[in-house]
Every structure is written in C-alpha cells, then in structure tokens.
XYZ file of C-alpha atoms in Angstrom:
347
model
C -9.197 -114.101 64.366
C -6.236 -112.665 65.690
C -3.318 -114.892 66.108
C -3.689 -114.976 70.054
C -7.333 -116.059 69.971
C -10.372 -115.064 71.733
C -10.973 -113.684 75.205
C -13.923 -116.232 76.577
C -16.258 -115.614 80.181
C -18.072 -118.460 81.404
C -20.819 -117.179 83.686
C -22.165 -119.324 86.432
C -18.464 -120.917 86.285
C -19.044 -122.923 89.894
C -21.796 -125.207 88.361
C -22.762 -128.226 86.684
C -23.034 -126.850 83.506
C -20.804 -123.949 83.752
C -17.617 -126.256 85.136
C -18.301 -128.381 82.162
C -18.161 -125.436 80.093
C -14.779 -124.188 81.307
C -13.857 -128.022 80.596
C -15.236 -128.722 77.237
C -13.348 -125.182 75.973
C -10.255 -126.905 76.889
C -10.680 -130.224 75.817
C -12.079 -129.285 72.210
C -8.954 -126.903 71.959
C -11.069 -123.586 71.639
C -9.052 -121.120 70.194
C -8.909 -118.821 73.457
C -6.226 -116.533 74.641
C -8.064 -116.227 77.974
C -10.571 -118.176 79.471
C -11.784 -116.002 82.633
C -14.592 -117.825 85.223
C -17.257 -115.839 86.795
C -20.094 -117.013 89.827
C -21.650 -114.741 92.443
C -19.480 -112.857 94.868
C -19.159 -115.320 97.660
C -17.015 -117.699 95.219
C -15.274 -115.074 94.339
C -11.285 -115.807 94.539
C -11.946 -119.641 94.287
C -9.855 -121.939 92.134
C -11.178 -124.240 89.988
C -9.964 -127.352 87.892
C -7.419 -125.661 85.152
C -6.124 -122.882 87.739
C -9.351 -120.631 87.172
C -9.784 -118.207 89.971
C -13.170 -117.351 89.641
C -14.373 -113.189 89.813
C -17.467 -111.593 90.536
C -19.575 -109.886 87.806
C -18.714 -106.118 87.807
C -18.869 -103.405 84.755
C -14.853 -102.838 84.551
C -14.836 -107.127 84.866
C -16.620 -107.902 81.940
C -14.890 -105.191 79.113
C -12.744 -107.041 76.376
C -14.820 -110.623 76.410
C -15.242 -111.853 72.659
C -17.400 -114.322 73.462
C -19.589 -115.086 76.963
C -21.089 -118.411 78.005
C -23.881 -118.147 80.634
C -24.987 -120.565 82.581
C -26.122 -118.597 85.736
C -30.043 -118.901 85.982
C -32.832 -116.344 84.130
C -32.408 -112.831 86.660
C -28.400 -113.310 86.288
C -28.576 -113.677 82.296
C -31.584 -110.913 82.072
C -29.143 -108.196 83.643
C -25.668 -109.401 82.622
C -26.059 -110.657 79.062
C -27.186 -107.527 77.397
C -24.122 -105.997 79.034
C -21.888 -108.078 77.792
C -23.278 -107.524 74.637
C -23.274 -103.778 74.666
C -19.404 -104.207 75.696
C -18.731 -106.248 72.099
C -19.018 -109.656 73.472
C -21.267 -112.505 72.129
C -23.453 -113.883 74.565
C -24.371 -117.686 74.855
C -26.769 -118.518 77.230
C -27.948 -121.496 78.721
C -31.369 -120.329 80.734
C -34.703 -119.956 79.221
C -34.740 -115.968 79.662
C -34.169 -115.230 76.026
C -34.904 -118.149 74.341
C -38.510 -117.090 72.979
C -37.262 -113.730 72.130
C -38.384 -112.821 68.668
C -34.522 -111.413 67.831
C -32.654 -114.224 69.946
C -31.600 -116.876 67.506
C -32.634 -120.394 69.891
C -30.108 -122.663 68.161
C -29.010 -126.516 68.207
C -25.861 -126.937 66.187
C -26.707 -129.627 64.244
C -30.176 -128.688 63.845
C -30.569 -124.681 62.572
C -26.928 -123.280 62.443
C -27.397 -120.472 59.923
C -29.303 -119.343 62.791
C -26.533 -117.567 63.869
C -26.121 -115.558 61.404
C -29.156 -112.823 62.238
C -27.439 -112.777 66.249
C -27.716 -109.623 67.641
C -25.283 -110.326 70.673
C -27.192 -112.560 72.518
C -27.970 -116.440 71.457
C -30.425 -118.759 73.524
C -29.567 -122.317 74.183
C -32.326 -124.687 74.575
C -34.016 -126.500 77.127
C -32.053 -129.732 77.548
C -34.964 -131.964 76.964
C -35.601 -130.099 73.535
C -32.510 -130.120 72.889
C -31.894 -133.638 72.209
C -35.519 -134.333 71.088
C -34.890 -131.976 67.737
C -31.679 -133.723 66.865
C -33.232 -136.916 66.138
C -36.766 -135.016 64.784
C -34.905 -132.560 62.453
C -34.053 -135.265 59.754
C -37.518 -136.726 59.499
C -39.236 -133.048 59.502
C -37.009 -132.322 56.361
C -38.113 -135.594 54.689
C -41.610 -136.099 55.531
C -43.017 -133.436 57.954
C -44.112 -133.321 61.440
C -47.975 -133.014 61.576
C -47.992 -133.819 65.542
C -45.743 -134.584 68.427
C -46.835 -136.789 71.792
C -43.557 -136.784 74.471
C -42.821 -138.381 77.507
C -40.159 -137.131 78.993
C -37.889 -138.821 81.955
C -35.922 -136.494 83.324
C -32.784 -136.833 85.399
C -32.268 -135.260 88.926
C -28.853 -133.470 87.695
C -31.176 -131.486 85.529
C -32.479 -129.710 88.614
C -29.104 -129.234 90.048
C -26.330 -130.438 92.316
C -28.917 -130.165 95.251
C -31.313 -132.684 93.515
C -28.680 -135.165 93.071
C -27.696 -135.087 96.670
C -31.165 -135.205 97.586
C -31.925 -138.865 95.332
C -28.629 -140.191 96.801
C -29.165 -139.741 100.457
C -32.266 -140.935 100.270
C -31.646 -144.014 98.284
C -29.089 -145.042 100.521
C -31.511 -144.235 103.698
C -34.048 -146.514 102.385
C -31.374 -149.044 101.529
C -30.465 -149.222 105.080
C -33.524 -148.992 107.024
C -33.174 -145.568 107.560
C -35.734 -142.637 108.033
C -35.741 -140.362 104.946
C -35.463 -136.770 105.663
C -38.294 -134.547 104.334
C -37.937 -133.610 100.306
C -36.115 -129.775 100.134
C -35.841 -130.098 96.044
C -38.626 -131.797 95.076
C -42.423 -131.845 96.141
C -42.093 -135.638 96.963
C -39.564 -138.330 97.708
C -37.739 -138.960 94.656
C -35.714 -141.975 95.306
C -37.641 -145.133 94.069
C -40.673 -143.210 92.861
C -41.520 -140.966 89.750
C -42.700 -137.478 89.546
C -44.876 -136.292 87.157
C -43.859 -132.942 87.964
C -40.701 -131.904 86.290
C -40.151 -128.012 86.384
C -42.854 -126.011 88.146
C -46.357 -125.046 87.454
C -47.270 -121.392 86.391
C -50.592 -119.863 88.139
C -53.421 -121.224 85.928
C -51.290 -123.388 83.934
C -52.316 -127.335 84.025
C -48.986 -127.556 82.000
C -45.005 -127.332 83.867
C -42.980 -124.411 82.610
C -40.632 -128.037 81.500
C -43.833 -129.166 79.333
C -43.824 -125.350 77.872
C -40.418 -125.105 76.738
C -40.850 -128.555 74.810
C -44.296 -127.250 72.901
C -42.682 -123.990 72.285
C -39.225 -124.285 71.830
C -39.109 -127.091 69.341
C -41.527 -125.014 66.918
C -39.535 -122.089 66.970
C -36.082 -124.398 66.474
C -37.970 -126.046 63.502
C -39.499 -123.115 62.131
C -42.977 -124.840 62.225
C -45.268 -123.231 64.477
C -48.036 -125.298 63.560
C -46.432 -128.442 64.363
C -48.814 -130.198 67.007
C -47.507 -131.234 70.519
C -48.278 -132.848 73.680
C -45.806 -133.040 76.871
C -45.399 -135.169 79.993
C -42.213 -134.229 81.987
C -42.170 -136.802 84.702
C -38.762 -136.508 87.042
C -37.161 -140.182 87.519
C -34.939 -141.726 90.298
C -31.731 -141.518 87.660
C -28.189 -139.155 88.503
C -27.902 -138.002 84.840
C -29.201 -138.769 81.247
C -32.796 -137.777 80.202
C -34.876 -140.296 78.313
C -37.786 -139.211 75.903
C -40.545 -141.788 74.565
C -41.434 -139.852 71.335
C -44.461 -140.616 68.635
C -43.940 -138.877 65.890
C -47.048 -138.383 63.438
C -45.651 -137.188 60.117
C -47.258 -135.242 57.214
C -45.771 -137.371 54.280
C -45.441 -141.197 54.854
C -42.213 -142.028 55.994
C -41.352 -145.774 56.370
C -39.385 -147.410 59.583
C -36.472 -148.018 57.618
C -36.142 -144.938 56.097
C -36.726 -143.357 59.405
C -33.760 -145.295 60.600
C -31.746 -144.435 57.672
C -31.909 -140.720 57.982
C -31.114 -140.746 61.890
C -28.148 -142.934 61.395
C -26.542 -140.635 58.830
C -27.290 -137.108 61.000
C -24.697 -135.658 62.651
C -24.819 -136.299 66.220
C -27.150 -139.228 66.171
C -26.071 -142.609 67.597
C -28.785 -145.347 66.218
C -28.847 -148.222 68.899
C -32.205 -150.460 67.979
C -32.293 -154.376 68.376
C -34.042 -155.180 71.096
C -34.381 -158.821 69.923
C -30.842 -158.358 71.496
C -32.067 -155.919 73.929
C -30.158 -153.468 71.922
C -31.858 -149.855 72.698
C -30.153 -146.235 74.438
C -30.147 -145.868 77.937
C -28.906 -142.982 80.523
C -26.212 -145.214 81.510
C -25.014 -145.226 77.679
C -25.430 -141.483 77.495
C -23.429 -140.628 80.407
C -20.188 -138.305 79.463
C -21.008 -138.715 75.711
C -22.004 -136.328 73.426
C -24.218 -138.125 70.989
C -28.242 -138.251 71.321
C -28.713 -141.688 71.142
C -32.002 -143.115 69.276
C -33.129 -146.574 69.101
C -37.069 -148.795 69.695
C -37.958 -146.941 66.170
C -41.065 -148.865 64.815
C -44.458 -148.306 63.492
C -47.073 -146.578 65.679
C -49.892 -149.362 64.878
C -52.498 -146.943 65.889
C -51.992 -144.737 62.777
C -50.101 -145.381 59.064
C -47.993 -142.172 59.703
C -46.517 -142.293 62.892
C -43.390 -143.668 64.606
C -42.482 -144.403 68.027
C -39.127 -143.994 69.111
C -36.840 -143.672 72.053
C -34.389 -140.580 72.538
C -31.671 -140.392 75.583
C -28.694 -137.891 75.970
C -26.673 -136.423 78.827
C -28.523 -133.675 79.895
C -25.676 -131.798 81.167
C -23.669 -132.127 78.009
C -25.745 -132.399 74.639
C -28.512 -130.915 76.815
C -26.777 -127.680 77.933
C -22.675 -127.680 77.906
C -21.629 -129.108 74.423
C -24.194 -127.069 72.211
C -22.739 -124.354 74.049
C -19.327 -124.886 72.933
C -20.664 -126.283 69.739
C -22.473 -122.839 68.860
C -18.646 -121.249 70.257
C -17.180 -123.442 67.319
C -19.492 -122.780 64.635
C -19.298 -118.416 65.701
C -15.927 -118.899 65.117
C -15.837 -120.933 62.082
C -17.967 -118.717 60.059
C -16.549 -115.543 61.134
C -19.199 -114.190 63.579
C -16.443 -113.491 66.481
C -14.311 -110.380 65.856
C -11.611 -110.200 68.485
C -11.226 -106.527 70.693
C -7.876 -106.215 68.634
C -9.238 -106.467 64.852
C -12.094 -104.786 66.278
C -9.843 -101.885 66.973
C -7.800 -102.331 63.976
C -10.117 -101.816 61.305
C-alpha cells in the first residue's frame, strides 16, 4: 500500500447501511487517503456526518477508486459495480445481485476468508439473516457436519429500510393513543403489535419469500455444502433493529451440548450468552450497535440424538450488512488484494 492509503467509494452513501459504512471506515481507522460518498442525483451536493459531500455516479466520477462499497439496491450494483471494476477498483457489495454468481466470492469474514482470494473485482455480501446464522453454524459444520437446517427467522423492520421503521413507530404510538392507524405503505399488513410471516417478497410460483431463498441458498454456497438440508420461515416482527433466528441444527457426526457451546464461545465473533435459569439468553436489545452475533438457549433437540436448538441475534445493520463490509475491506487489505492507482502505475 502506498504510504497515503487507499482511495474508498461508498455507494448508496445516504442510507442505513451505507452511512454506517462511511462511519465504520472511520472508526476502525481504515487506511484511506480519500473516502468519497455517492447516492442518486437528487442528494447530490449533500453533506453528511464527517464533511462528506455526497456525488452522483458518473464514468469520469468513479476513475481512481481502490476499493468500492455498495450498498445501493440490485439495478444500481448490476450497472455500476462491474464499472468500477473495469476502472481497477474492488467492488463490495451489499445487495443480493451477485451473490449467487458462480465467480463472485459470497464471503463472511470470519466464516470463508480465503474466499477472497479467487475475486475477480466484484465480492457479494450476504443476506443479513445468513449472515449471522453461518457465524455461529461454521464451527459446528467443521466439527461434526450439518446434515439439515430448520430456521425461524424474526426479522427487524430496519432490515426493510428507513421507511419500515417509520412505518412500526407511527403506528405504535397511534395505537398507544387511541388513534386511527393509517393504511400499511411498507408492509402488506399492520406491523406494529402483530407478526408477519412474510419477510421479503414472494416470486411468481414460489410458496417460498425471496428472504427464505437467500437463507437455503446462500448458506450452502458460504459453507461449501450444497447438500446441506434447509427449511426457512422469515416472519417480520414489531422490533426497530436486531434480527433473531431460532435455529435446529441436525448434525452428521454427534456433537454434544457442551461441546457445541465450547466451539461457539472460542469463534471469532461469537458472544455465548446461555443461562436462562438466570434468564440469561441474546436479545435485539443486546445486539443493538454491537458487532458480535450473539448465541445462547443451546440444548438438545429431544426429538432426535443429533440435533441442537439454539438461538442466534445480531444487528442486522451492522454484522448483517455494514461491518462484514468493512471487515472484508480489512482482510483485502491485509493480505495484499488492494493495489493502490499509484503502485498500480508504478510497476
């Protein structure tokens, strides 16, 4: 790297995920020279937190990047990532547009980092519910084997966007008051108070959510086991941000509780939280502004001799989408997969 660092874009700059982006570069002291904020044209010239004046997407604007983080929905990613590519940058993105992409490495930092190394320019982030599932499932599949997944997922409303959140709170306090409840815009019912077992949306002829989808696939390909075995609810719960995940976990080998508990508690970003005689276990209100996946109700599925139950939660917006983002920044970096424009040049 050259001694002034590296030129970094953060695509879809303006939103949950893509502020926190812009933040998490600063606070984990990524070596950047420049770190340039792009949206869509009608933010265009506003300033964010740090002094970023935010630019539109153009093909002189993105020349020079080293590295790109994207956060700006599928259609924006599909046209603007291979560009930034093709113009020597490497592209992190954080929709599902390339994730299932035979060449796009789908990567979790703690999970599959070398990964990385077969990049071609552009590297997928993962659904945020998968995301935090496979860093609590990746130490048991190494010890014992995962014959078969069944997940219950309960998703936050931040996960659908600033819009959703809005949408839970001015409802909640409407029926706290008395009040009439205007009609859902986000979701297909009222959300505050109730449960939706509707996360994400439903393809035509699909009995599955595209949300249910990414788990099944997603977590096979970051596990390199396609013929794991796995079942998905997504339900979409009353709660601002954290997702929770009520996991059974059938493996191949026998694997006892304890061990189980052993192997989480030593992998890297795993918090183990799990005595409930104490009423001891994760919840979104822990996992808010961390960046752990917290894991705790771990005990013995009594309906079968090799499977656990267990109970996953993280911050959506950070473990989920924004840290691993930075994370897979960090780890580029650290193994020498980011050439600046300058050494570029030089040699």
């Amino acid at each position: 790297m050259g001694v002034d660092g590296y030129r970094v874009a953060v695509v879809g700059a303006t939103g949950q995920v893509g502020s926190l982006m812009l933040r998490l570069l600063e606070e984990r002291s990524f070596p950047a020279r420049e770190l340039v904020a792009f949206a869509s044209e009608r933010s265009t010239g506003r300033e964010l937190e740090g002094g970023h004046v935010v630019q539109a997407l153009s093909a002189e604007a993105i020349e020079g990047f080293d590295v790109a983080l994207f956060s700006a929905g599928g259609s924006t990613s599909g046209e603007w990532a291979p560009r930034f590519a093709a113009a020597g940058a490497v592209v992190i993105d954080n929709s599902s547009r390339w994730r299932m992409e035979e060449e796009v490495p789908l990567v979790v930092a703690e999970v599959n980092p070398n990964a990385l190394a077969g990049h071609r320019g552009i590297i997928a982030n993962p659904n945020c519910s998968t995301m935090q599932m496979v860093v609590a499932l990746a130490p048991l599949h190494r010890e014992a084997g995962i014959e078969r997944l069944v997940i219950a997922t309960y998703q936050a409303v931040s996960g659908t966007g600033r819009g959703a959140v809005e949408e839970l709170l001015a409802q909640s306090h409407a029926l706290l008051h008395g009040a009439q409840i205007d009609a859902p815009a986000v979701y297909a019912h009222q959300i505050a108070f109730n449960a939706l077992p509707h996360a994400g949306g439903f393809a035509a002829g699909d009995d599955h959510t595209d949300e249910e989808r990414k788990l099944i696939n997603e977590t096979r390909k970051i596990l390199g086991d396609p013929a794991i075995a796995i079942s998905a609810t997504c339900v979409r719960v009353p709660v601002v941000n954290g997702h929770s995940e009520a996991v059974n976990v059938q493996t191949r080998q026998p694997l006892s509780v304890t061990r189980a508990r052993e192997l989480l508690a030593a992998f890297p970003g795993v918090s183990v939280l799990d005595d409930p005689a104490t009423a001891r276990y994760p919840m979104a209100i822990d996992a808010d502004g961390r960046d752990e996946v917290l894991v705790g109700r771990i005990r013995r599925d009594p309906g079968h001799h090799r499977a656990l139950d267990m109970w996953i939660v993280a911050d959506n917006l950070r473990k989920g989408a924004a840290t691993n983002a930075v994370q897979i920044a960090e780890l580029l970096h650290e193994r020498g997969l980011l050439t600046p424009p300058r050494e570029r040049v030089a040699s």
